[in-house]
Coordinates of C-alpha atoms and ligand atoms in Angstrom, one line a residue:
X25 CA 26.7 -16.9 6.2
X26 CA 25.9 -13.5 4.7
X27 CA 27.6 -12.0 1.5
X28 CA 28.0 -8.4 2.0
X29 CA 29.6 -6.2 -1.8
X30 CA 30.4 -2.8 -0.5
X31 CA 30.2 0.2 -3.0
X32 CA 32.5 3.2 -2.3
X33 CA 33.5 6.4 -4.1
X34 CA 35.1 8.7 -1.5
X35 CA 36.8 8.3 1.4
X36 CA 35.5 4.9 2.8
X37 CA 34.9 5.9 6.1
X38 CA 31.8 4.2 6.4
X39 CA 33.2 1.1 4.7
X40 CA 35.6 0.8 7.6
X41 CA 33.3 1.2 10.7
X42 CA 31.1 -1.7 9.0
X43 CA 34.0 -3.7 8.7
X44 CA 35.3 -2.5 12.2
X45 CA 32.1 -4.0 13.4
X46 CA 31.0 -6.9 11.1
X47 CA 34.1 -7.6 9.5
X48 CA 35.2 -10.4 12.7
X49 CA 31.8 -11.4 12.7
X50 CA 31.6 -15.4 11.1
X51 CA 28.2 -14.6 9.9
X52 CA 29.0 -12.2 7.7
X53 CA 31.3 -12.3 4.7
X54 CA 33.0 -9.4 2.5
X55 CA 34.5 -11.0 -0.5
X56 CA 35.1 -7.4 -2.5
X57 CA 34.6 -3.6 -2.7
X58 CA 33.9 -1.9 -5.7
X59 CA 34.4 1.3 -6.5
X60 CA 34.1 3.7 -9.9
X61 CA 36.8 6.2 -8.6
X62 CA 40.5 4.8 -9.2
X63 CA 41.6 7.6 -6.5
X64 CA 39.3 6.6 -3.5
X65 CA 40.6 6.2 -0.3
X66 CA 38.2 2.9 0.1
X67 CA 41.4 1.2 -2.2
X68 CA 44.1 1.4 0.4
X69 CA 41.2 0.3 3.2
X70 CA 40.7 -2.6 1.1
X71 CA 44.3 -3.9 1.0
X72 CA 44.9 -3.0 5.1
X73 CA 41.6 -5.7 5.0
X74 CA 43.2 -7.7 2.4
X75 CA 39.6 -7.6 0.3
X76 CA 39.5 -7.6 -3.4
X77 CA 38.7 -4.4 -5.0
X78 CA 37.3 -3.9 -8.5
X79 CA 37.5 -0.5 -9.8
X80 CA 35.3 -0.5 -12.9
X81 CA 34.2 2.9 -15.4
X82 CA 30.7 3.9 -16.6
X83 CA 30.7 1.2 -19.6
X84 CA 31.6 -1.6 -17.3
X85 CA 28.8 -0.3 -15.1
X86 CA 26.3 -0.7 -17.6
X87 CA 27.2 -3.8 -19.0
X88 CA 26.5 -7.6 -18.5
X89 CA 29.6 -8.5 -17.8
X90 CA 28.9 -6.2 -14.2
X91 CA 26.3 -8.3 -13.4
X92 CA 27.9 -11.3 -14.0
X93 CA 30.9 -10.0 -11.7
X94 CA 27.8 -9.4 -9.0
X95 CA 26.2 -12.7 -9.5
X96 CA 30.1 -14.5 -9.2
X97 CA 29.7 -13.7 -5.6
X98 CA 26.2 -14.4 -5.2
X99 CA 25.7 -11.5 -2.8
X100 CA 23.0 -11.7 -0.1
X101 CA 23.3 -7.5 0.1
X102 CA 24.8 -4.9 -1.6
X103 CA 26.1 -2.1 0.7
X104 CA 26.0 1.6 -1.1
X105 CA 28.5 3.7 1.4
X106 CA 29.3 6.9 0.1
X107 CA 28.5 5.3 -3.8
X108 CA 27.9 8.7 -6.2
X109 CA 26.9 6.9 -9.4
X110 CA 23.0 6.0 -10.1
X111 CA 22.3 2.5 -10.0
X112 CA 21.5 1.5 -13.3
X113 CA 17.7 0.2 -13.5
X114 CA 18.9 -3.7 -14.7
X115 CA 20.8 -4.1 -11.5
X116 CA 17.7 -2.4 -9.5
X117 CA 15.9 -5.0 -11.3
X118 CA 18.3 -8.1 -10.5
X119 CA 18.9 -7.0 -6.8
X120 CA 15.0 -5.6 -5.9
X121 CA 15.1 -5.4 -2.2
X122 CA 19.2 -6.4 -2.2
X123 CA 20.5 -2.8 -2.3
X124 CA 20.6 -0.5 0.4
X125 CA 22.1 3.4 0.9
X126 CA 23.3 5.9 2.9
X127 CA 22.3 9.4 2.8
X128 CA 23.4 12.4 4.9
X129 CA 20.1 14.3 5.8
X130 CA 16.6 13.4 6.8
X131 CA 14.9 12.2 3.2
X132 CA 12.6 13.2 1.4
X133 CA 14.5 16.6 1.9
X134 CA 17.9 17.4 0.5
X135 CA 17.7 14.3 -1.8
X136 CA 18.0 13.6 -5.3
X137 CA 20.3 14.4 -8.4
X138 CA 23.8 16.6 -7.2
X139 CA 22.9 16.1 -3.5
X140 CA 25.6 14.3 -2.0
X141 CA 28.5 14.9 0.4
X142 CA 29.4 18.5 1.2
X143 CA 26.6 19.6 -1.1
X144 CA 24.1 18.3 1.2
X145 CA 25.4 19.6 4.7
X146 CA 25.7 23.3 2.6
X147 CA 22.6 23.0 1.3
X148 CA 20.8 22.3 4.9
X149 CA 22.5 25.0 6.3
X150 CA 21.4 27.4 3.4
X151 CA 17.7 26.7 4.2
X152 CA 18.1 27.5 8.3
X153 CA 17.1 24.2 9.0
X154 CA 17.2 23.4 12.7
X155 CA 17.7 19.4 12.4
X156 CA 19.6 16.9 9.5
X157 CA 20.5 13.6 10.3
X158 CA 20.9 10.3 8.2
X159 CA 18.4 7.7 6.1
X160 CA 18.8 4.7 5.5
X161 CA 16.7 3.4 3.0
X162 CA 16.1 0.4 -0.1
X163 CA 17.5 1.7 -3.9
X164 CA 14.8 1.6 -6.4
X165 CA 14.5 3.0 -9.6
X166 CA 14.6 7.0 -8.5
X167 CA 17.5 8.8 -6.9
X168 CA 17.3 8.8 -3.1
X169 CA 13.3 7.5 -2.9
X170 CA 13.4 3.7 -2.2
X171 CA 11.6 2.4 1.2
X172 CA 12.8 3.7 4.5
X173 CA 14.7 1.6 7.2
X174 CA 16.2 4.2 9.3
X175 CA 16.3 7.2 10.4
X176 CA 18.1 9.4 12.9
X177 CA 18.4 12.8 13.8
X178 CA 20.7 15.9 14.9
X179 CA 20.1 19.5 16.4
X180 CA 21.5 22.0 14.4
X181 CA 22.3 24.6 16.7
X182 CA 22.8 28.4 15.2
X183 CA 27.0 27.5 15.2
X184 CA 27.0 24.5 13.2
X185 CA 28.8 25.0 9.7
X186 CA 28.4 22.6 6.9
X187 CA 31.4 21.0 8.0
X188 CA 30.5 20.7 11.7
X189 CA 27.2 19.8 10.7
X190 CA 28.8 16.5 8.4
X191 CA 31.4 15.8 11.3
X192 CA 28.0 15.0 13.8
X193 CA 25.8 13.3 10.9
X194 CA 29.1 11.1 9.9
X195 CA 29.3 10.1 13.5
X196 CA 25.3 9.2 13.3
X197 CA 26.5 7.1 9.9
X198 CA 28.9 5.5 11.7
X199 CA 27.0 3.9 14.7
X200 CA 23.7 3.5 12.1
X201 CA 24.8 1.5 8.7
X202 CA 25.8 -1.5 10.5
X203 CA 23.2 -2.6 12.6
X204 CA 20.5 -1.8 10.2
X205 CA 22.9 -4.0 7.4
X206 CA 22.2 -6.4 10.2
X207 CA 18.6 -6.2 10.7
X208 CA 18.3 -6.6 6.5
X209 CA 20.0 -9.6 6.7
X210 CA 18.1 -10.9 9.6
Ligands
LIG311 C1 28.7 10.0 3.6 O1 28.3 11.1 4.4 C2 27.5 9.4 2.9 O2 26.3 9.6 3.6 C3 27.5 10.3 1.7 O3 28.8 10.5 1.3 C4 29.6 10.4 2.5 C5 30.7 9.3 2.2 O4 31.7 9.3 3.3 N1 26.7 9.8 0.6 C6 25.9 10.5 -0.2 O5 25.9 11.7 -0.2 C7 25.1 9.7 -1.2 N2 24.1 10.6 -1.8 P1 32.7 8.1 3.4 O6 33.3 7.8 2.1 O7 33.7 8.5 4.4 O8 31.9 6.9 3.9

């Protein structure tokens, strides 16, 4: 058996299609989410799932007690779905090829510090670009760089908005995250 920890900060939609399509799954377990925002949606998901959430602040996320909260669990993967925080360099360090994220456009492109969410969808749209899409990829050291395991694309066609655009790319996350979490852990 696998043991999945699933970061959040927003909304948790991803969260929930993993779950809706590992969750029944007896080779996979997920013991806890954590989250660093005390308002994200990902809370209430948890308790419908009846999973243990830690909500934990910017000291706890650099300290050793964090780790040793990770290590408790002795996690085979840990999930970043819609996480916003950096992943500090010790827990790069003690989870090397452990950590994988989501990001909403085709990397290396519209990466890096203050590109997430909404940001990224307006900021695709600003440049005229006629495809976004989703990467998967491995969490090193550097915002948004680690090794790539997947990625998928949309057309954007001359209509598309930054919100329509992030309704089709979420729908791409959706069907995505899961099977490559699968793959990972194969
Ligand atoms: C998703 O689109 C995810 O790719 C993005 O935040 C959204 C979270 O939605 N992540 C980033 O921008 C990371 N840089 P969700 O809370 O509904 O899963």
């Amino acid at each position: 058996m696998k043991t999945i920890l699933l970061f959040a900060s927003g909304a948790g939609s991803n969260v929930a299609a993993i779950l809706r399509q590992l969750k029944g799954n007896p080779e996979y377990h997920f013991p806890l989410i954590l989250t660093n925002n005390p308002k994200a949606g990902v809370i209430e998901l948890a308790k419908q799932e009846g999973i243990d959430v830690m909500v934990f602040d910017r000291e706890t996320f650099q300290s050793p007690v964090f780790i040793d909260t990770l290590d408790f669990y002795q996690p085979d993967l840990l999930v970043l779905a819609g996480f916003l925080w950096k992943i500090p360099e010790y827990l790069v360090k003690a989870y090397r090829n452990k950590i994988v994220n989501i990001h909403p456009a085709l990397l290396p492109k519209f990466g890096g510090k203050g590109m997430y969410g909404h940001h990224v969808h307006e900021a695709v749209i600003a440049a005229g670009e006629k495809e976004s899409g989703i990467s998967i990829h491995l969490v090193n050291e550097h915002y948004d760089e680690g090794t790539l395991l997947l990625q998928k694309t949309v057309t954007i066609e001359p209509s598309d908005t930054p919100d329509t655009l992030a309704k089709k790319v979420l729908a791409l996350e959706h069907e995505w995250y899961a099977k490559v979490i699968q793959n990972v852990l194969k």
